[in-house]
Coordinates of C-alpha atoms and ligand atoms in Angstrom, one line a residue:
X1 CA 76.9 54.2 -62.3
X2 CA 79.4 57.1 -63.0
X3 CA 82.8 56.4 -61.9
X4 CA 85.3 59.5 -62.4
X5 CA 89.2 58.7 -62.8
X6 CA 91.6 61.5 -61.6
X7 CA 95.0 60.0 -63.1
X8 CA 96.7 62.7 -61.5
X9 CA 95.8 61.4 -58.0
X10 CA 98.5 59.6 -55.4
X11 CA 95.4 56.8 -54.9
X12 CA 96.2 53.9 -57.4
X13 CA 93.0 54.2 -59.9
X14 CA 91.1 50.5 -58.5
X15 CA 91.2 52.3 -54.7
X16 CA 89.2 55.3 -56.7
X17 CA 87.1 52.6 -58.3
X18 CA 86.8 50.8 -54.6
X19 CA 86.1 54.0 -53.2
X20 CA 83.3 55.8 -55.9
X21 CA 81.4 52.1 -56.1
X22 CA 81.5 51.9 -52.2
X23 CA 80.4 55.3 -51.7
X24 CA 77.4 55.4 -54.1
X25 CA 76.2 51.7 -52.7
X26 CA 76.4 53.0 -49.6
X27 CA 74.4 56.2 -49.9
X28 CA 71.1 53.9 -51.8
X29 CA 72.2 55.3 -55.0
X30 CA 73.0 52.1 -56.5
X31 CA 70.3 50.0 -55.4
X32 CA 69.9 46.0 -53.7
X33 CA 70.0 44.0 -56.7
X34 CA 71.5 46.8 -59.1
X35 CA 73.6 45.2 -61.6
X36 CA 77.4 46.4 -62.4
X37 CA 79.0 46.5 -65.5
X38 CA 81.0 43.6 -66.5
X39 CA 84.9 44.0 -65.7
X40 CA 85.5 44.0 -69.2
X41 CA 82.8 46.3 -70.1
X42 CA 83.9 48.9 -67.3
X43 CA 88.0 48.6 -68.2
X44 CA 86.6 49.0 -71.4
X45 CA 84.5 52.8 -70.4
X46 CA 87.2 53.8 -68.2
X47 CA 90.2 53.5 -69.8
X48 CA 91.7 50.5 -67.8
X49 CA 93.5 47.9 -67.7
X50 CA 90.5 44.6 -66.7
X51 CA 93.0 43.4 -64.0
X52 CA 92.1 46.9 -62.2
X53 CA 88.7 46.4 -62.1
X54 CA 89.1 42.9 -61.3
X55 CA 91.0 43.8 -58.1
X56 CA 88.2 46.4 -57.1
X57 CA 85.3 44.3 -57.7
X58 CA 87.3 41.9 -55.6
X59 CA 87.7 44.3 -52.5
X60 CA 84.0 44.9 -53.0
X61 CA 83.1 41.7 -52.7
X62 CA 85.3 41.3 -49.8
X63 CA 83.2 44.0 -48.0
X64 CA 80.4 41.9 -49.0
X65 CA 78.7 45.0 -50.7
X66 CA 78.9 43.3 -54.5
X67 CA 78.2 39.9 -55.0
X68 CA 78.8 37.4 -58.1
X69 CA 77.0 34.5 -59.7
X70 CA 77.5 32.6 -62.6
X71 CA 74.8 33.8 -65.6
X72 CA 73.6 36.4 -63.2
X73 CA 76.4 38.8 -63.3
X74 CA 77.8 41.0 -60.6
X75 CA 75.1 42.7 -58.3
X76 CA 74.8 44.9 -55.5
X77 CA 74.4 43.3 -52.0
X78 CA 73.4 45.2 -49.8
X79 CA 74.4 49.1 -49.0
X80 CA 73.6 52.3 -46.1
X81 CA 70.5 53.6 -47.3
X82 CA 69.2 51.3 -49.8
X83 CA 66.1 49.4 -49.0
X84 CA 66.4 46.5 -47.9
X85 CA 64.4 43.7 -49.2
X86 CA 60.8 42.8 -47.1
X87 CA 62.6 40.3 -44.2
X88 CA 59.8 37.9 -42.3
X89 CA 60.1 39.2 -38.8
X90 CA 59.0 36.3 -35.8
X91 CA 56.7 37.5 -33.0
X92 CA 58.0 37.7 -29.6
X93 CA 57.3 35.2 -27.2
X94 CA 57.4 37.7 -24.3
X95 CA 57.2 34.9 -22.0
X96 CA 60.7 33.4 -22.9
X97 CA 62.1 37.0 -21.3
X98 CA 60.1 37.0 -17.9
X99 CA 62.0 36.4 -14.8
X100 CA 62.0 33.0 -13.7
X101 CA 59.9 33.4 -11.0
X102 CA 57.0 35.2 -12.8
X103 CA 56.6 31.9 -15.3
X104 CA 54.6 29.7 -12.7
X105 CA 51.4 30.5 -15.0
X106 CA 48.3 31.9 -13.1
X107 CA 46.1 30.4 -16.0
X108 CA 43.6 28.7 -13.7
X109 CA 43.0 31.9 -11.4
X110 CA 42.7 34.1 -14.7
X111 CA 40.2 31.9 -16.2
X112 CA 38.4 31.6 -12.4
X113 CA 38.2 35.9 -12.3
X114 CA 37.1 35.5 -16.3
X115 CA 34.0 33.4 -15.1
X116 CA 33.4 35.3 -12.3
X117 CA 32.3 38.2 -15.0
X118 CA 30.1 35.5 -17.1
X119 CA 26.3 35.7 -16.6
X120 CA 24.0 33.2 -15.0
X121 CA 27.6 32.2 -13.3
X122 CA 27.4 31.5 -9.4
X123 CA 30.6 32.9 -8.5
X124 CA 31.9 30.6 -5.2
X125 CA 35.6 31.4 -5.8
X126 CA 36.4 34.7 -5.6
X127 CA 37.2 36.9 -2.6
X128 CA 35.8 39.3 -3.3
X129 CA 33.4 41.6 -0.6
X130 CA 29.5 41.6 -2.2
X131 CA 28.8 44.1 -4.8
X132 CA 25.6 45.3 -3.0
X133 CA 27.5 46.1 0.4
X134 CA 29.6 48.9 -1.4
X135 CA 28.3 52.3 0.5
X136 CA 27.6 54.2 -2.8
X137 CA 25.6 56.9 -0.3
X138 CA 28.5 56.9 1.9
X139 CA 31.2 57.0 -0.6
X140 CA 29.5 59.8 -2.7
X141 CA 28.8 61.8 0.9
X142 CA 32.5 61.8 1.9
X143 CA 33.8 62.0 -2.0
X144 CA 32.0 65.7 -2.4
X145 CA 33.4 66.5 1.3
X146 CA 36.8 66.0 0.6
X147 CA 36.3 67.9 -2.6
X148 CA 34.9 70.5 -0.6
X149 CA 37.6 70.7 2.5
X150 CA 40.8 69.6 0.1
X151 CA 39.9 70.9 -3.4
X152 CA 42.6 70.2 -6.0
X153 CA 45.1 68.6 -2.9
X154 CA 43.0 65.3 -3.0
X155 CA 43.6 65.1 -6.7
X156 CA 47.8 65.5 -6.1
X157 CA 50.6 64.4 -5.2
X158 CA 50.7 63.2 -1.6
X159 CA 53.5 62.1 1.0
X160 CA 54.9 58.7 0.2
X161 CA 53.7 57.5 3.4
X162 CA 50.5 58.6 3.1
X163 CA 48.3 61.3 3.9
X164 CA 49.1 62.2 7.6
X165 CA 45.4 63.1 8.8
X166 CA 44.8 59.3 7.3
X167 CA 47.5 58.1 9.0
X168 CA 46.1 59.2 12.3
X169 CA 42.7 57.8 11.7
X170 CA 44.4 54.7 10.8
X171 CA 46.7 55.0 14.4
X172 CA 43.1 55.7 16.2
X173 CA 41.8 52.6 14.2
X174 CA 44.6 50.6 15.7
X175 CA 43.9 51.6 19.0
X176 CA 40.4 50.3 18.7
X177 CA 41.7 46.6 17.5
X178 CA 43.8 47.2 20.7
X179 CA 47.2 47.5 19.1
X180 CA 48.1 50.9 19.7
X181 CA 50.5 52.3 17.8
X182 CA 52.2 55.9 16.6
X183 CA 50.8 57.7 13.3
X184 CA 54.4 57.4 12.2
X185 CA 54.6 53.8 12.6
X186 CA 52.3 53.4 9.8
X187 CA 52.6 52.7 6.0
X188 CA 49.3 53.8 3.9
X189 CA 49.6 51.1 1.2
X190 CA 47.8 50.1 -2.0
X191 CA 45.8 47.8 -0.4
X192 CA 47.0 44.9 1.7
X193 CA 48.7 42.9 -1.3
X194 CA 50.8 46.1 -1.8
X195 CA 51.5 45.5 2.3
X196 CA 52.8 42.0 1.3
X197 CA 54.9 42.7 -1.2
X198 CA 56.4 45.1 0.3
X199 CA 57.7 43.4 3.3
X200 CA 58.6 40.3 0.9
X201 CA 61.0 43.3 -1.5
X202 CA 62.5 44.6 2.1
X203 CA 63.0 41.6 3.8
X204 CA 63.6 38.2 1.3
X205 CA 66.4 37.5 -0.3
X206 CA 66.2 34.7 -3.5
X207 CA 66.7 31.7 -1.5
X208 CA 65.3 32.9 2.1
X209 CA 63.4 30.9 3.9
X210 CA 59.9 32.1 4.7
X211 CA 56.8 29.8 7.0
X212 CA 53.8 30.0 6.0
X213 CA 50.5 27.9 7.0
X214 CA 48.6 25.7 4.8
X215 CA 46.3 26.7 3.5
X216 CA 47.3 29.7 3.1
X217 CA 46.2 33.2 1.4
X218 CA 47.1 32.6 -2.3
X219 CA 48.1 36.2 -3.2
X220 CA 50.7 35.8 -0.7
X221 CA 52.2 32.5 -2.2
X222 CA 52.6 35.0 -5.7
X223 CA 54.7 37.2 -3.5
X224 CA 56.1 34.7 -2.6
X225 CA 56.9 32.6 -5.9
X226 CA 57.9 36.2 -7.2
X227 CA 60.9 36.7 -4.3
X228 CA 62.2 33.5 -4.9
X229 CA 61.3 32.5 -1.4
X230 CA 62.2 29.0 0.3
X231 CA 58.6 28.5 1.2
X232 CA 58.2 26.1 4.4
X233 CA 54.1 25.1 5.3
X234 CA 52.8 25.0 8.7
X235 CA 49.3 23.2 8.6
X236 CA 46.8 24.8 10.1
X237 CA 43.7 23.0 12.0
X238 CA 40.7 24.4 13.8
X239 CA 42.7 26.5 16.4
X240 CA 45.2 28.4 13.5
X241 CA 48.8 27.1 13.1
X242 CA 50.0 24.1 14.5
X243 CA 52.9 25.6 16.5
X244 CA 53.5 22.8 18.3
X245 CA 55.1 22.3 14.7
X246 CA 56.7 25.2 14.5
X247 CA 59.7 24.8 16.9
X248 CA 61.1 22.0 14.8
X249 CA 60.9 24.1 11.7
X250 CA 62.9 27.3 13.8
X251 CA 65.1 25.0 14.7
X252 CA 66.1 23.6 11.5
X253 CA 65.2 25.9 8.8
X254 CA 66.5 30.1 10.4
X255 CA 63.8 31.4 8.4
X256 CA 63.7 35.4 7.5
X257 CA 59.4 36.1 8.0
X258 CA 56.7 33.7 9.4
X259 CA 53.5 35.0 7.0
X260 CA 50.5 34.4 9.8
X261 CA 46.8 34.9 9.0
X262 CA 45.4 34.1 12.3
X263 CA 42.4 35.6 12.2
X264 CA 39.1 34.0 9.9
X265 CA 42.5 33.0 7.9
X266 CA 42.0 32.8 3.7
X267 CA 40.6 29.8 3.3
X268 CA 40.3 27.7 6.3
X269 CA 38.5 30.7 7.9
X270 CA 40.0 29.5 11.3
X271 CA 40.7 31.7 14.4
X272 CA 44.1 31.2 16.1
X273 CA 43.7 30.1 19.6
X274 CA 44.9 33.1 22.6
X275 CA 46.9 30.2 23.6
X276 CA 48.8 29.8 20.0
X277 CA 49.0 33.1 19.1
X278 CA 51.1 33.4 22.7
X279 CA 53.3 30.3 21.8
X280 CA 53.6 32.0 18.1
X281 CA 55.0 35.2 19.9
X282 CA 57.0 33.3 22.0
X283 CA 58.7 31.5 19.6
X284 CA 59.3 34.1 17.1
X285 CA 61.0 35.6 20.1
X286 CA 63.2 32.7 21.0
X287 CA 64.4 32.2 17.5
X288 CA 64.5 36.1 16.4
X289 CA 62.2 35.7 13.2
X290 CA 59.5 38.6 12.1
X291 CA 55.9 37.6 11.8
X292 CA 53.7 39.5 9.2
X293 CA 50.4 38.8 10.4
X294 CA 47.5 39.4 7.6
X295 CA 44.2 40.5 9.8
X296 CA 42.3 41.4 6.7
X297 CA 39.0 39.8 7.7
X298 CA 39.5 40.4 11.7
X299 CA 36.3 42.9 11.9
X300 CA 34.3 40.5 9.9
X301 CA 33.3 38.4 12.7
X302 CA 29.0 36.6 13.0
X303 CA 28.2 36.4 16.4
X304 CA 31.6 37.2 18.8
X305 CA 34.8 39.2 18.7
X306 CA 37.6 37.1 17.6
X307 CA 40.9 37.2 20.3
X308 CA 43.4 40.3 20.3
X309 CA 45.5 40.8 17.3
X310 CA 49.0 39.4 17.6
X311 CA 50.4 42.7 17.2
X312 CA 48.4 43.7 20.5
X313 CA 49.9 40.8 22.5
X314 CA 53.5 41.6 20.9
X315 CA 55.7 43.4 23.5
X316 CA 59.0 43.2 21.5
X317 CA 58.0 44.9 17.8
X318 CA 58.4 41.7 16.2
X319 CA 54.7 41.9 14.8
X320 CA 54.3 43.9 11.4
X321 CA 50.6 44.4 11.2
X322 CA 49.0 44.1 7.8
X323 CA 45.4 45.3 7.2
X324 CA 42.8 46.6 4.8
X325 CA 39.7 48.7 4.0
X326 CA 39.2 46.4 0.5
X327 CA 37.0 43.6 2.1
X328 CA 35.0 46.2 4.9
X329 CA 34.5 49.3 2.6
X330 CA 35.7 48.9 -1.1
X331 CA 38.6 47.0 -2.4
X332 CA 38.5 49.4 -5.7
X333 CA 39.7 52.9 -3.2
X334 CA 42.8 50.2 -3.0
X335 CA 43.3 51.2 0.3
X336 CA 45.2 49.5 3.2
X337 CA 48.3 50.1 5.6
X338 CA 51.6 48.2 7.1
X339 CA 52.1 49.2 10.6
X340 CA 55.2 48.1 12.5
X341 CA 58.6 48.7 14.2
X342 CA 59.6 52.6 13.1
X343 CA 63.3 51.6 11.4
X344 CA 61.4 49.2 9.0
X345 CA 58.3 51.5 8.5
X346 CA 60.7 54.0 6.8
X347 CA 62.7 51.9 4.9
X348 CA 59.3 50.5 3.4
X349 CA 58.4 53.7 2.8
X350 CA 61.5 54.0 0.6
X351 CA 60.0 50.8 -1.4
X352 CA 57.0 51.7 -1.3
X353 CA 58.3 55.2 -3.3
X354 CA 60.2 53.1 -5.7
X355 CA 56.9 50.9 -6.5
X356 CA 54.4 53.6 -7.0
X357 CA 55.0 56.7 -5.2
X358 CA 52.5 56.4 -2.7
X359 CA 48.6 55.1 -2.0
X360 CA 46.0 56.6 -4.4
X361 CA 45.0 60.4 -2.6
X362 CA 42.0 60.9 -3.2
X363 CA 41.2 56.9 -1.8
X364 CA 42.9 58.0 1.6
X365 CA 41.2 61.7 1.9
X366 CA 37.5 59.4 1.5
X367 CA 37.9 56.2 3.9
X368 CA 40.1 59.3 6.0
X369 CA 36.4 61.1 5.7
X370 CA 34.3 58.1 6.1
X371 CA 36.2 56.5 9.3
X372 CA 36.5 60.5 10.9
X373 CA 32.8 60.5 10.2
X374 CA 32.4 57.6 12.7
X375 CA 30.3 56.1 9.8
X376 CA 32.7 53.3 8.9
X377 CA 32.0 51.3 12.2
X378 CA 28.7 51.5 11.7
X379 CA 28.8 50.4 7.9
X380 CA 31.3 47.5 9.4
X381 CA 28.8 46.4 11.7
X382 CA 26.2 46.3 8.8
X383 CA 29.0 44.1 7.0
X384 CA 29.0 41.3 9.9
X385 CA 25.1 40.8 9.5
X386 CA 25.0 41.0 6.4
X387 CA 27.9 38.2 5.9
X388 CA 27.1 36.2 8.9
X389 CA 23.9 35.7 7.2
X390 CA 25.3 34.9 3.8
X391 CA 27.5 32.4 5.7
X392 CA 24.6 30.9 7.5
X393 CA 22.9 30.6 4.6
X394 CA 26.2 28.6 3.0
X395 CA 26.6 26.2 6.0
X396 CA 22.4 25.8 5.7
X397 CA 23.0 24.7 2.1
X398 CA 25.9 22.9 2.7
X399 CA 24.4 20.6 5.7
X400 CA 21.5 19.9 3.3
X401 CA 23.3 18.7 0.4
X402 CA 27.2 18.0 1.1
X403 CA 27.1 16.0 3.7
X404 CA 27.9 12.3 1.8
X405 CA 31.1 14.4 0.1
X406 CA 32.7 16.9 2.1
X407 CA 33.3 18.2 5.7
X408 CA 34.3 21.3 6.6
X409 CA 34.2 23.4 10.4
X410 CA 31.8 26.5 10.3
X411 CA 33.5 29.6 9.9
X412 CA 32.8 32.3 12.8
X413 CA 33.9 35.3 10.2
X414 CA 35.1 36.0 7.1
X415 CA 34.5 35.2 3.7
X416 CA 34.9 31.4 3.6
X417 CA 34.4 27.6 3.9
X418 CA 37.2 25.2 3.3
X419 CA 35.7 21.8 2.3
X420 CA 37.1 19.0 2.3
X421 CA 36.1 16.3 -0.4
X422 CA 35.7 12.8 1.1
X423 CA 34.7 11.6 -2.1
X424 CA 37.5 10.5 -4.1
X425 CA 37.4 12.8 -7.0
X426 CA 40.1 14.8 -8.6
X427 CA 39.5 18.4 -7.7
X428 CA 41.1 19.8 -10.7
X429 CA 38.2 17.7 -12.6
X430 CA 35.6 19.3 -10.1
X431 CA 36.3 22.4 -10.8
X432 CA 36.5 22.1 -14.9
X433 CA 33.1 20.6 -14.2
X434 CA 31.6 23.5 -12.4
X435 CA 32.6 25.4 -14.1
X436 CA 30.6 23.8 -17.0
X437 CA 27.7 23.6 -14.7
X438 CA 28.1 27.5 -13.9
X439 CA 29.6 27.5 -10.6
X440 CA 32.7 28.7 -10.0
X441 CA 34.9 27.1 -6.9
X442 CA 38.6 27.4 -6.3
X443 CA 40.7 24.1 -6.0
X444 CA 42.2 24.1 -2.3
X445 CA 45.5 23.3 -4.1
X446 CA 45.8 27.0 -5.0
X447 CA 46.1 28.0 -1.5
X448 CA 48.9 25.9 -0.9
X449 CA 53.0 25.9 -1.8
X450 CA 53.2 21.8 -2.2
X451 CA 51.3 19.1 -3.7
X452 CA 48.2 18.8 -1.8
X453 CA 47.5 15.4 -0.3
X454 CA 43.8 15.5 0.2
X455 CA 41.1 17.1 -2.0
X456 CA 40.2 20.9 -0.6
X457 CA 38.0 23.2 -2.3
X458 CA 37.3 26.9 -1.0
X459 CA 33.6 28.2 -1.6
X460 CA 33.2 32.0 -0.9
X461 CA 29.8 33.0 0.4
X462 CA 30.7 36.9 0.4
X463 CA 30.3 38.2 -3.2
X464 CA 27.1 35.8 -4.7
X465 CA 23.8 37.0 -4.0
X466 CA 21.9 35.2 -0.9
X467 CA 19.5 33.5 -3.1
X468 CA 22.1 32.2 -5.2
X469 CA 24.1 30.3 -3.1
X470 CA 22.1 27.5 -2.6
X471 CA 21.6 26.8 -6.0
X472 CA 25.7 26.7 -6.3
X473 CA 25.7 24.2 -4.2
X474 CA 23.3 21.8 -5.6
X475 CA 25.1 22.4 -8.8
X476 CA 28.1 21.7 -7.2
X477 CA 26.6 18.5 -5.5
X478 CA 25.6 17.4 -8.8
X479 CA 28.7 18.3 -10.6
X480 CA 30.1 16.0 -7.6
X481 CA 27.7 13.6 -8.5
X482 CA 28.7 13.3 -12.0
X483 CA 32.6 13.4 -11.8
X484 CA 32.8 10.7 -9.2
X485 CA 30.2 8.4 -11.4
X486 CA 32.8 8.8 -14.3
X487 CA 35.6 8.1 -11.9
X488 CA 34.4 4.8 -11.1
X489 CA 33.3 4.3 -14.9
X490 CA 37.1 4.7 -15.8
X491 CA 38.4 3.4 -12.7
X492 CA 40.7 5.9 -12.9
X493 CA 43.2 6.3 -9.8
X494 CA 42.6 9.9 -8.1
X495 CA 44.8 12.1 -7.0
X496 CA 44.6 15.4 -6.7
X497 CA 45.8 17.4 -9.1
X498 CA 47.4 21.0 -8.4
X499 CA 46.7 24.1 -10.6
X500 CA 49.2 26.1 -12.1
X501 CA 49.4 28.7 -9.4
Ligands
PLP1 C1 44.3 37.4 3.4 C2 44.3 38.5 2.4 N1 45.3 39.4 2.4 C3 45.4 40.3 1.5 C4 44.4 40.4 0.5 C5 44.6 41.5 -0.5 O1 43.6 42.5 -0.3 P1 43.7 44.0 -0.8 O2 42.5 44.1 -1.7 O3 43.6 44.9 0.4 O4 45.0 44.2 -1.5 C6 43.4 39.5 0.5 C7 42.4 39.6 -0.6 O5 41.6 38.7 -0.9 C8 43.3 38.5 1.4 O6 42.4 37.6 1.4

């Protein structure tokens, strides 16, 4: 430590002292831990009087950058530069900083997708479209076109909302469903969900109140959670949602959306009624709410057409159509669109460019190629055997050994059945069970905002080989078996228990 005196200085001698200490703490040259001289032992080198140092150690210590203990001397305490001793530093816990509404865990879905991926595992839950109905042919055929016809454009930047040749296939495509509509009413979006959460961002408000049937899709619940929304259930039976239940809940709830899946709806796989979907209308009308309807099964129909689209029957624009190309052609393109009233369509397209910019390019400029080529109906049409078997082959299974358990009403399209279990058995139990037995189901709870109270479970037939899904559901009969023999064993109370979705 050198400490230089100017006696012919104005500053009083222990501000020099304060000020050559401070300074060489501060720039690391005396180190943590370096040990002064004692006062007496620096009065004694400098020339000073010890009441001098004693006031300059004193400031110092003030500053807290010198520090004094009995038998241990005076020391430095911490300074700019000097390194600081090794300080234990505590993870994160990332979760204690999410939003509110992202903590509802989605543990059980996770660890349902997780098994999905496990061999010898006969996937039930998921809905996903089957591996072996992806076109590879198809999507290589239109990939190289596009690469041919658009070179480096498919691999750029595109308009927010979307590729305008796409976005007149999609208006054509419309047409067909029998809800025509203007290219520029249209919103290309990253696949449906994208659809859904965009309308949720531009129209919900923390605290809004939103109608939704249940069951219901369970993706849309997340957007749901995620807004904040007031979520209000409809149920839905074999005919869609109840509306003659719906009035009531206008009348006393002035919700912002009513969220409508009425075609093969995710789960319950049932088909609004022409009669419903007209009182739906009519009371959206009457009480001035928007309906999103969801059709992202509607094509996938076994043996008959399924009624008009709502947004075909809807006269006033109070119909935002959602749709998709992920269950028909590949849900990996992440491809699917929002069309609607124009106003909203561009102010979507304005969240839409916050959220991501716009839909993948290259994904539009191939189903654009593949629906152009008129290939996609045909490969849709392909799809409806091909599932209406895979469903047949479910309800086959299902009427051989479910029977004693469950009831359920035959889909006519889609993915799914929605089973309900007669036995008492707590379905949160089943499914821990099955998944044990390597068979993978998802709890009905999942599909639904509230506390379920009967026992629901939703078995896919769209994404596990034909063979295999008779052998899921004699596991699942056995698994069945098993849980409700160690119900009575314990003569536990059942209830049904809802995941953490
Ligand atoms: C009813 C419904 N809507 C939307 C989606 C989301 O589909 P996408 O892959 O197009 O985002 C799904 C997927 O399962 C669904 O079942």
């Amino acid at each position: 430590m050198l400490i230089r005196i100017d006696r012919g200085s104005e500053v009083p001698v222990y501000r020099q002292i304060i000020q050559s200490v401070r300074s060489q703490i501060l720039q690391g040259i005396l180190p943590v831990g370096f040990r002064l001289p004692t006062e007496r032992a620096l009065a004694r080198t400098l020339g000073v009087n010890r009441t001098t140092i004693m006031s300059a150690y004193a400031e110092l210590k003030s500053e807290g950058l010198i520090r004094a203990r009995v038998g241990d001397g005076t020391r430095v305490a911490a300074g700019g530069n000097a390194p600081e001793p090794p300080r234990a530093v505590l993870p994160l816990r990332w979760s204690d900083f999410t939003r509110l509404s992202f903590r509802p865990t989605d543990d059980e879905i996770k660890r349902l997708l997780a098994l999905s991926e496990a061999q010898g595992v006969v996937v039930l839950s998921v809905g996903f479209p089957a591996l072996d109905l992806i076109p590879l042919k198809l999507l290589k055929t239109a990939t190289d076109a596009v690469m041919t016809k658009r070179g480096a454009s498919a691999f750029f930047y595109g308009p927010a909302e979307g590729v305008s040749t796409f976005r007149e296939s999609l208006a054509e495509l419309m047409n067909v469903r029998g809800a025509p509509i203007a290219p520029d009413q249209i919103l290309v979006t990253s696949g449906a969900q994208q659809a859904l959460d965009l309308v949720a961002r531009m129209l919900v408000d923390p605290g809004d109140t939103v109608v939704i049937e249940e069951p219901t899709y369970l993706g849309a619940l997340q957007v749901l959670r995620a807004a904040r929304a007031r979520i209000v259930s409809v149920p839905v039976d074999s005919e869609g949602m109840r509306t003659d239940l719906l009035e009531n809940i206008l009348e006393r709830s002035s919700p912002k959306l009513i969220y409508t899946l009425p075609t093969f709806q995710n789960p319950s796989g049932a088909v609004m009624s022409n009669e419903r979907r007209m009182k739906l209308l009519d009371l959206a009308y009457r009480f001035r709410v928007p309906i999103l309807e969801d059709d992202t099964y509607g094509d996938l129909w076994f043996d008959e057409p399924p009624p008009q689209p709502l947004r075909a029957l809807d006269r006033h624009e109070y119909v935002l159509y959602a749709s998709s190309f992920s269950k028909t052609l590949s849900p990996g393109l992440r491809v699917g669109w929002i069309a609607g009233p124009r106003p909203l369509i561009r102010r979507l397209v304005q969240v839409k460019q916050t959220v991501d910019l716009q839909a993948p390019t290259l994904s539009q400029m191939i189903v654009d190629e593949i629906v152009r080529s008129g290939k996609y109906a045909k490969h849709v049409a392909d799809g409806r055997v091909a599932y209406a078997e895979r469903g047949r082959a479910m309800g086959e299974s299902l009427k051989k050994r479910a029977r004693g358990w469950a009831e359920w009403i035959p889909p006519r399209g889609g993915f799914y059945y929605w089973c309900r279990i007669k036995t008492p058995v707590p379905v949160s139990a089943l499914a821990a069970e099955a998944a044990a037995m390597r068979v993978s189901i998802l709890p009905g709870a999942a599909c639904m905002a509230d506390e379920p109270t009967e026992s629901y479970v939703r078995l896919s037939f769209s994404y596990p080989k034909p063979e295999e899904i008779d052998e899921g559901i004699a596991r699942l009969a056995r698994v069945v078996r098993r849980v409700a023999a160690q119900q009575e064993q314990v003569g536990l109370a059942v209830e049904a228990t809802r995941p953490a979705v």
